[in-house]
Coordinates of C-alpha atoms and ligand atoms in Angstrom, one line a residue:
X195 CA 0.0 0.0 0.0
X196 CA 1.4 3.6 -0.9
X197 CA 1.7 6.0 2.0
X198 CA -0.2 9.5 1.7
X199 CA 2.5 11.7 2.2
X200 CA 1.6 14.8 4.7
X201 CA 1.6 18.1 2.7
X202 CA 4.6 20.0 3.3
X203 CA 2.7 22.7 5.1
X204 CA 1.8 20.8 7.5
X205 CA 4.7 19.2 8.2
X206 CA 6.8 22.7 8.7
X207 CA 3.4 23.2 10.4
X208 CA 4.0 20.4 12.8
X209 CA 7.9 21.5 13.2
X210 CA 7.0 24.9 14.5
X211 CA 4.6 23.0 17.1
X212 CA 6.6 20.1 18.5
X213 CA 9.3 22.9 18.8
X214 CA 8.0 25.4 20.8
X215 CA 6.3 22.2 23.0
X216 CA 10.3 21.3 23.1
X217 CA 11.5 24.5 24.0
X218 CA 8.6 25.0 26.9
X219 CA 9.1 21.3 28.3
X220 CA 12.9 21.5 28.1
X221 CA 13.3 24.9 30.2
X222 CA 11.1 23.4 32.9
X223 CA 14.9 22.4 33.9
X224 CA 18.1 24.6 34.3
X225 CA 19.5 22.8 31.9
X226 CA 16.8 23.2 29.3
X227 CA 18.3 26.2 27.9
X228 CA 21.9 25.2 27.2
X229 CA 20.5 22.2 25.9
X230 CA 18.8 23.7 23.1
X231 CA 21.5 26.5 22.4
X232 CA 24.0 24.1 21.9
X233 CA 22.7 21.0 20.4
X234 CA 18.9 22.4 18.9
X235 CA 20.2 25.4 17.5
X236 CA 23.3 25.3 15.4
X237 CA 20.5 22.7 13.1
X238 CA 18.5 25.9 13.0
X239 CA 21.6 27.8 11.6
X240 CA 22.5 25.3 9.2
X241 CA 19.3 24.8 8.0
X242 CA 18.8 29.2 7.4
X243 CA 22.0 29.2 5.8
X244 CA 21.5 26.3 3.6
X245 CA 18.5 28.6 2.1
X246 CA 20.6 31.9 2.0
X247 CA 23.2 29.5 0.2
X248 CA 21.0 29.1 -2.7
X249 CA 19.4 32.5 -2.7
X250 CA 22.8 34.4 -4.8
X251 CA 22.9 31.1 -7.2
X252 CA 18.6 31.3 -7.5
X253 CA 18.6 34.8 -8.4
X254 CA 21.3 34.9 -11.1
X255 CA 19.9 31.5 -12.8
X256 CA 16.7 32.4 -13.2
X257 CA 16.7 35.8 -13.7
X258 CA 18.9 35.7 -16.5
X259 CA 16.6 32.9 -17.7
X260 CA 13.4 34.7 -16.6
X261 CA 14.8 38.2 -18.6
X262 CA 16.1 36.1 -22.0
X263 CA 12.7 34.1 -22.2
X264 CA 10.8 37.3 -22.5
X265 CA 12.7 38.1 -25.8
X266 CA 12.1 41.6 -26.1
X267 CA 12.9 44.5 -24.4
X268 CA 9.9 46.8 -24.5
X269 CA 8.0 43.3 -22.7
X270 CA 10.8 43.8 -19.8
X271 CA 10.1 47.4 -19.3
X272 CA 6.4 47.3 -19.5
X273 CA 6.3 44.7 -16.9
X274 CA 9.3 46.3 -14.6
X275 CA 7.2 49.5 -14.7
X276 CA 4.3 48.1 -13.3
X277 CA 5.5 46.0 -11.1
X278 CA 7.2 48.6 -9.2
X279 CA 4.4 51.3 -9.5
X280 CA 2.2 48.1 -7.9
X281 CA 4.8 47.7 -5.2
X282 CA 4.4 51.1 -4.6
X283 CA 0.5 51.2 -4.1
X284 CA 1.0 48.0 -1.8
X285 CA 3.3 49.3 0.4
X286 CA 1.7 52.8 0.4
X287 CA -2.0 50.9 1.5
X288 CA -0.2 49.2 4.1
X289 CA 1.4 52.4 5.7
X290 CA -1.9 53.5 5.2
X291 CA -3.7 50.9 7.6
X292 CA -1.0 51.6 10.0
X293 CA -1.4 54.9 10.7
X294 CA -5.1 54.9 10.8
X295 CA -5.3 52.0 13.4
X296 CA -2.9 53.4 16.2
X297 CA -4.7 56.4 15.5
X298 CA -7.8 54.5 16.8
X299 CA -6.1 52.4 18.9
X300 CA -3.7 54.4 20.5
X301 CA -1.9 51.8 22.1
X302 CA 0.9 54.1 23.1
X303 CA -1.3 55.7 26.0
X304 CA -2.1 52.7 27.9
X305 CA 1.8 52.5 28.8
X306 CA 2.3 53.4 32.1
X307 CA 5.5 55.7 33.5
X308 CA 6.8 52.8 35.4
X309 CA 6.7 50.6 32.4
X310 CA 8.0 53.1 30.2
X311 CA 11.2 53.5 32.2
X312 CA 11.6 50.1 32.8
X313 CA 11.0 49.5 29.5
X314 CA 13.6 52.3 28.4
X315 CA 16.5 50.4 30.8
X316 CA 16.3 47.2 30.0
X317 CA 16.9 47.7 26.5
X318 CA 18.7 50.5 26.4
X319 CA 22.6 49.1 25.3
X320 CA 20.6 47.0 22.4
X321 CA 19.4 50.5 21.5
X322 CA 22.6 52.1 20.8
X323 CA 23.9 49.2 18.3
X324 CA 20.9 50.0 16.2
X325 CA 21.0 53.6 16.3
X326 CA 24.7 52.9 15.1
X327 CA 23.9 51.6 12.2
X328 CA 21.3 53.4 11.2
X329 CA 23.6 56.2 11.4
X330 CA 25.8 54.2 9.1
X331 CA 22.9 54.0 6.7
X332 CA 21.7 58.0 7.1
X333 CA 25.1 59.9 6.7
X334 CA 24.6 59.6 2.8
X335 CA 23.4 61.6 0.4
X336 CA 19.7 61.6 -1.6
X337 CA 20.5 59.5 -4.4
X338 CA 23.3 56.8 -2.5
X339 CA 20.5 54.3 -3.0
X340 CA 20.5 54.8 -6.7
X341 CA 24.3 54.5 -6.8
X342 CA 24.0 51.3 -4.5
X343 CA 22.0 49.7 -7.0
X344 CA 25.5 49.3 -9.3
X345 CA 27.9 47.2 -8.4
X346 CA 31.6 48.1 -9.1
X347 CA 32.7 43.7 -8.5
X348 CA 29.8 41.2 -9.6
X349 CA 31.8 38.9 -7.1
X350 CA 31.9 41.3 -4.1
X351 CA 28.3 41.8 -4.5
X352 CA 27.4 37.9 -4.6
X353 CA 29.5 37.4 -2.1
X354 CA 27.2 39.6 0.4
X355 CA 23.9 38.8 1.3
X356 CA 22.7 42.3 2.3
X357 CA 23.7 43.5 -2.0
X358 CA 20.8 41.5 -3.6
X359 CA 19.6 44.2 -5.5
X360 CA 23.1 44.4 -6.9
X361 CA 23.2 41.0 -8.0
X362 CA 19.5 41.8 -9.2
X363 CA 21.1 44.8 -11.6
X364 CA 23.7 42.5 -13.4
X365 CA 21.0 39.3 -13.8
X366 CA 18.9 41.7 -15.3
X367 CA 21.9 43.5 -17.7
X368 CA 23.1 40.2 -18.3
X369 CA 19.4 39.0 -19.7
X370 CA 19.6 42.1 -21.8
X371 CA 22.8 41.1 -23.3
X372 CA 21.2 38.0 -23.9
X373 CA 18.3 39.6 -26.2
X374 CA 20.8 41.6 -27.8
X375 CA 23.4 39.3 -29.2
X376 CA 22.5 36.5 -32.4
X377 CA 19.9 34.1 -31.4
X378 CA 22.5 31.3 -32.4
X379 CA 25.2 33.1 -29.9
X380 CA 23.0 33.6 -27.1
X381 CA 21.5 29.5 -27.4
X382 CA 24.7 27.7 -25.7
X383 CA 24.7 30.4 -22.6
X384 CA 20.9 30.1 -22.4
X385 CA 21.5 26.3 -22.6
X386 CA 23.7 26.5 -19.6
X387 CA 21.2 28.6 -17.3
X388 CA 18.2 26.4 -18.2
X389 CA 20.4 23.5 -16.7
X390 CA 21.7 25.6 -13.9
X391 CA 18.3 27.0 -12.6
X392 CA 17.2 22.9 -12.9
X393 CA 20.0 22.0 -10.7
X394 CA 19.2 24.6 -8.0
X395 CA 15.4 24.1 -8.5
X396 CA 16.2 20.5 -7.2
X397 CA 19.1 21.5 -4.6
X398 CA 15.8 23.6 -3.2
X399 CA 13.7 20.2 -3.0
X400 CA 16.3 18.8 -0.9
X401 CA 16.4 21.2 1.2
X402 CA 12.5 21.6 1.8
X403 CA 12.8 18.1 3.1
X404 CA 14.5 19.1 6.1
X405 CA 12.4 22.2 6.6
X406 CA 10.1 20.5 9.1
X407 CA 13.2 19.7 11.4
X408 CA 15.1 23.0 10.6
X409 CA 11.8 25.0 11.6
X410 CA 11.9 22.7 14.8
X411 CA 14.9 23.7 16.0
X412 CA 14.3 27.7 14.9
X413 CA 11.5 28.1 17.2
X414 CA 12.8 25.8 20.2
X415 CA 15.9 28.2 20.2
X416 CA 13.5 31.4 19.7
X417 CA 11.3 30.1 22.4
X418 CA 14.5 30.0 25.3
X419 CA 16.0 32.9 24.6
X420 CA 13.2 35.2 24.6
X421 CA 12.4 38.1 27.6
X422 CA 9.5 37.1 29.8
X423 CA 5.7 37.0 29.8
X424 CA 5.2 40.5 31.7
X425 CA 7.2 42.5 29.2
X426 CA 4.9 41.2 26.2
X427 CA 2.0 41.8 28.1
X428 CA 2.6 45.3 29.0
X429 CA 3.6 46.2 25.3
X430 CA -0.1 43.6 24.1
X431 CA -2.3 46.5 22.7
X432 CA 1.1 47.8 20.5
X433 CA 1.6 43.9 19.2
X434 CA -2.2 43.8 18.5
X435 CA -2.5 46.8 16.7
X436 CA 1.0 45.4 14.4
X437 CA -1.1 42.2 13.9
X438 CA -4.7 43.6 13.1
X439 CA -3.3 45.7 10.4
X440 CA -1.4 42.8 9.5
X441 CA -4.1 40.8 9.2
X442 CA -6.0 43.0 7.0
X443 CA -3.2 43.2 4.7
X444 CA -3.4 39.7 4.3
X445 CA -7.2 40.7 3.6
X446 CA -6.1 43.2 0.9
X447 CA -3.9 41.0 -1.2
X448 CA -6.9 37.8 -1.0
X449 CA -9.1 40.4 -2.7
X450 CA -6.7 41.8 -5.3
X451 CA -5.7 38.2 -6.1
X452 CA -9.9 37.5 -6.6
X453 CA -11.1 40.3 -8.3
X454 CA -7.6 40.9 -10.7
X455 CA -7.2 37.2 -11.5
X456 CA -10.1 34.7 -10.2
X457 CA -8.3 32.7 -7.7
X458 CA -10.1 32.4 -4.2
X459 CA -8.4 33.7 -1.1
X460 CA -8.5 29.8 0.0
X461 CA -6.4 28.8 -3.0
X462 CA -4.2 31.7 -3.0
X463 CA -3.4 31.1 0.7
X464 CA -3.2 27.1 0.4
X465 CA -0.6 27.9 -2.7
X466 CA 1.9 29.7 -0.6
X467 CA 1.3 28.5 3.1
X468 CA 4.7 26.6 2.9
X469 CA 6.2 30.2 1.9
X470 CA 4.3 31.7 4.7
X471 CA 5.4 29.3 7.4
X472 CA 9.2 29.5 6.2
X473 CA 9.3 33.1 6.3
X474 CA 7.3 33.0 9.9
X475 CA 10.0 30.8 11.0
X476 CA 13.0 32.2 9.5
X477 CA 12.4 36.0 9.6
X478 CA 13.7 36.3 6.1
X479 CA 11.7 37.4 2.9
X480 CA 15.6 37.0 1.1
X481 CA 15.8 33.2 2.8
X482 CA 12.2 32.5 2.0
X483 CA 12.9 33.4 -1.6
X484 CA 14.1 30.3 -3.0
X485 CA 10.4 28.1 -1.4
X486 CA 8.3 31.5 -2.2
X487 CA 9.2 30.6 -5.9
X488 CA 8.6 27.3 -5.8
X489 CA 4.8 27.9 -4.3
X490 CA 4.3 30.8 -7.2
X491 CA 5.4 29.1 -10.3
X492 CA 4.1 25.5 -9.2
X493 CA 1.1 26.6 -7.2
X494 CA -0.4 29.6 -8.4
X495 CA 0.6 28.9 -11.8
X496 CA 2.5 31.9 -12.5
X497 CA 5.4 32.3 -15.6
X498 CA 8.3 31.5 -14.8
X499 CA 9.5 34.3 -16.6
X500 CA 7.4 36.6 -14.3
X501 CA 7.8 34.8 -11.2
X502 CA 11.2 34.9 -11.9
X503 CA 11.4 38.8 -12.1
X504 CA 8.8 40.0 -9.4
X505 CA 10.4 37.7 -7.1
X506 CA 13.5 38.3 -6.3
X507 CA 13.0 42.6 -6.7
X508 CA 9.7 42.1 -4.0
X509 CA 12.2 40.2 -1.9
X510 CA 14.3 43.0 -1.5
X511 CA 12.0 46.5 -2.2
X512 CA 8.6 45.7 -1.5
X513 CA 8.1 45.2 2.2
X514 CA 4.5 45.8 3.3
X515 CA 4.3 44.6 6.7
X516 CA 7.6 46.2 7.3
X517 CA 6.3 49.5 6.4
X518 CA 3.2 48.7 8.2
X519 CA 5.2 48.2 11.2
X520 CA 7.1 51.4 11.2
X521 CA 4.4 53.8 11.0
X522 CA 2.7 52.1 13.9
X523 CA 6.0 51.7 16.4
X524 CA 6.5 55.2 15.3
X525 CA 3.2 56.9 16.3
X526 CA 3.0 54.0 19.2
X527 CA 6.7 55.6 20.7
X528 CA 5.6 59.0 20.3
X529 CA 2.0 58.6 22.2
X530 CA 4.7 56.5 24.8
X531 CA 6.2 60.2 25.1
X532 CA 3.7 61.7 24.9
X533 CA 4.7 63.8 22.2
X534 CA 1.4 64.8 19.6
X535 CA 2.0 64.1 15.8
X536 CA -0.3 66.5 13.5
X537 CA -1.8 65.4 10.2
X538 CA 1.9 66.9 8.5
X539 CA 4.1 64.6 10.9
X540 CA 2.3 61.5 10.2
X541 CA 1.9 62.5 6.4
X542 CA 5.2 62.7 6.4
X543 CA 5.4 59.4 8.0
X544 CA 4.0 58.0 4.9
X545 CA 7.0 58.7 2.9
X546 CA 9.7 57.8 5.2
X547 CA 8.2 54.7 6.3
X548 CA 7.6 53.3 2.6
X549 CA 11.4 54.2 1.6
X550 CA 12.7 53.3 5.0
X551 CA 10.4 49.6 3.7
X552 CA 12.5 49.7 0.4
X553 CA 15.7 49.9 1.9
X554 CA 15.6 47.2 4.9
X555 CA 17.3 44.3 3.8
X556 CA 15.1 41.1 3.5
X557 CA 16.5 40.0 6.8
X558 CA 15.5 39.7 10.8
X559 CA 15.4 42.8 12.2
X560 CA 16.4 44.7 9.0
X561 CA 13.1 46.6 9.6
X562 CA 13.5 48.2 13.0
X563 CA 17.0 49.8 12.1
X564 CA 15.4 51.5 9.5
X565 CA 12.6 52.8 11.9
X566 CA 15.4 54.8 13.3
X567 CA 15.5 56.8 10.3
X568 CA 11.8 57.1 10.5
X569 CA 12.1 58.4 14.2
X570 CA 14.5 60.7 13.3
X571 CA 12.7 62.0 10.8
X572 CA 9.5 62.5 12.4
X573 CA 11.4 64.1 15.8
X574 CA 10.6 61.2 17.5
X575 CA 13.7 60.2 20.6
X576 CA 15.1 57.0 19.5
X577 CA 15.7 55.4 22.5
X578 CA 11.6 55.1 22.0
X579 CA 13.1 51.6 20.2
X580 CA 13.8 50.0 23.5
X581 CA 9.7 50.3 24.6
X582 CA 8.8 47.8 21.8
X583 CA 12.5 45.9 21.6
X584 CA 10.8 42.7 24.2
X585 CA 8.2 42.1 21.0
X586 CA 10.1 42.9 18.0
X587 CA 10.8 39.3 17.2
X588 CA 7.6 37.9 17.4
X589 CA 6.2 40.6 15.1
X590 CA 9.5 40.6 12.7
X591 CA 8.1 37.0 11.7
X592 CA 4.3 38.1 11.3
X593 CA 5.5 41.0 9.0
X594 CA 7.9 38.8 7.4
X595 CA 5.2 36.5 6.5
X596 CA 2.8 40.0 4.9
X597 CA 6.3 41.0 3.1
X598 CA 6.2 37.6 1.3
X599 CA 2.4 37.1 0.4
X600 CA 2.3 40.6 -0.9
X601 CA 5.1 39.5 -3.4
X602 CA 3.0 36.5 -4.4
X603 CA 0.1 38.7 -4.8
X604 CA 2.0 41.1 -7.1
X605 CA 3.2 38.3 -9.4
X606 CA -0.2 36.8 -9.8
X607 CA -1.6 40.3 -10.7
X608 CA 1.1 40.8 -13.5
X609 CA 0.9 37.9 -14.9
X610 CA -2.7 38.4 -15.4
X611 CA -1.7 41.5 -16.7
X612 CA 0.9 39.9 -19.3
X613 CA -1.5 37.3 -20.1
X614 CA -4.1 39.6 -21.4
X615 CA -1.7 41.5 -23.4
X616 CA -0.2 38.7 -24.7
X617 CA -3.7 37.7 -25.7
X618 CA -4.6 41.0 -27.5
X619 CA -1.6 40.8 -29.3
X620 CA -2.0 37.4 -30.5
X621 CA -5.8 38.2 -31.6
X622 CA -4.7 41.1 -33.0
X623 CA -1.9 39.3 -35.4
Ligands
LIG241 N1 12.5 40.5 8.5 C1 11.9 41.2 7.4 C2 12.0 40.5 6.1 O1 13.0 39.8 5.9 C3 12.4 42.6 7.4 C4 12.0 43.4 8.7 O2 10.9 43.9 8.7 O3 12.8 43.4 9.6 O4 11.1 40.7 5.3

């Protein structure tokens, strides 16, 4: 008799379970937590980096394969012109949500003094190393971004997780180059990449069969380090207000997905759960990338040529939960001060927050260093950071999780969007 193999969902589903049960039996004991630091989590470890192994090799393969399939150039820009205007509304809706719920909420008032300065102590040394490299980030000028973009040493820039975008720019050239050259030129090196993207494809498989285990041992380890139950409660109404907009984000992209291409929010969210529980367990839209591919072109049905372009560029620009994060810790850390934010300040929120959103790196924590620049910004004292340090992990992994369905929901919209076109060209040859 065959056996009926558990969906993988489930079974990264049942990982996350059985390790959090681990991590809460095993610290019953003194022992519990040098037990999982030194034998649970270095699997955990192995099992992120095997994912951020593949990301550099993933990207280059098939975007240069993605970018030469289209076959012409005009196709490319069309489609890179959308995509980013629609990351651009997504992210901008999200901000959106933010603001108006911890207007209503107002989580920030319920914090008492005596939490606030407790709060503001206990955190305050993991504070500064933020602040630190945010400053890194801010003494730049207006267009540094741009000129990050460009890599002076394709090599330097796949060697370093954090320059994706860099790697993004030469794929992308490199597919160009591709068009442009003799079709019986360009066959042997497009040869090579089809093969190459197979190879990693199958290197991803492999790795999705430990994911069960490797999300076991992420959330055992998550689970004994983290600060105690009193700090999360004091800081609930904050988290809840994250998560609510969260949520309705999640809402947002089930209805863009139904109404632009016909696909039910159960279908859509049954396509990409495994994406959704990865990037819940690993905090990582970049280490994600590799399974949120997998779920797009096999599951939703997307091109691979599309899939292969939205992908890797959402993974890295478009952030929505991020975004959404930042404008609420930043009004949340103001009300904490007490310090009132007119219609301008919080207007002026919007924009900082959604570039602040472009330019974290797909990795944890990536957001809140950013929010620093958003703080600044908005004359809001960064040591504010330290009221909502005790739940940033939790909610970096529920953002983490809106950062990747709102790629998956861009890539289904565009390749509607290139399938109609496609269609009125061909009835109209
Ligand atoms: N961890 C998030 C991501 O990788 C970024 C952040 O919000 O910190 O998408």
């Amino acid at each position: 008799m065959k056996n009926k193999k558990l969906a993988l969902h489930w079974q990264i589903l049942l990982g996350m379970l059985a390790g959090i049960f681990f991590a809460l039996l095993v610290s019953q004991f003194s022992w519990g937590a040098d037990l999982v630091k030194d034998w649970v989590k270095p699997f955990g470890n192995i099992f992120i980096n095997s994912l951020k192994l593949i990301a550099v090799p993933l990207i280059l393969a098939s975007l240069i394969k993605g970018v030469s399939d289209l076959g012409d150039i005009t196709k490319l820009s069309q489609m890179g012109t959308r995509t980013v205007f629609t990351f651009i509304i997504t992210t901008f809706v999200a901000v959106s949500i933010g603001l108006v719920l911890v207007n209503v909420i107002k989580p920030g008032n319920s914090i008492s003094e005596n939490t606030r300065t407790n709060l503001l102590n206990s955190y305050a040394s993991d504070v500064q190393s933020r602040i630190e490299i945010a400053q890194d980030q801010r003494e730049t000028g207006p267009l540094q971004a741009l000129e990050d973009i460009v890599p002076s040493n394709i090599i330097f820039a796949a060697g370093d997780n954090t320059k994706m975008l860099q790697v993004i720019f030469f794929a992308v050239i490199f597919g160009i180059g591709l068009i442009l050259i003799p079709a019986e030129t360009a066959k042997p090196v497009k040869d090579f990449f089809n093969g190459f993207n197979e190879v990693i494809l199958k290197i991803i498989d492999l790795i999705m069969m430990a994911a069960p285990y490797g999300v076991f041992a992420l959330l055992a380890s998550l689970i004994v380090e983290s600060p105690s139950a009193d700090l999360f409660s004091a800081l609930a109404l904050y988290a809840i207000t994250v998560i609510t907009g969260l949520i309705l984000m999640l809402a947002f992209y089930a209805s863009i997905v139904w109404i632009s291409a016909g696909k039910t929010p159960k279908f859509f969210y049954n396509a990409i759960a495994p994406a959704q529980l990865l990037a819940f367990s690993t905090s990582s839209s970049a280490a994600t990338l590799p399974v949120t591919m997998d779920c797009v072109e096999n599951n939703l049905k997307v091109p691979k040529e599309v899939a292969s372009f939205i992908l890797p560029i959402g993974a890295t620009i478009n952030m929505d939960g991020t975004s959404l994060y930042q404008a609420v810790a930043a009004v949340f850390i103001a009300q904490a001060f007490g310090i009132n934010l007119d219609l301008g300040a919080q207007l002026m929120i919007i924009v900082t927050a959604t570039l602040a959103s472009i330019g974290s790196a797909a990795v944890p924590g990536a957001g809140m260093v950013m929010l620093v620049i958003v703080l600044a910004q908005a004359g809001i004292p960064e040591a504010g950071l330290a009221l909502i340090f005790a739940v940033d992990r939790p909610l970096d992994m529920c953002r983490t999780v809106v950062n990747v369905s709102g790629d998956a929901a861009v890539s289904v919209m565009i390749a509607k969007y290139v399938n109609k076109k496609e269609n009125v060209n061909l009835n109209a040859t």
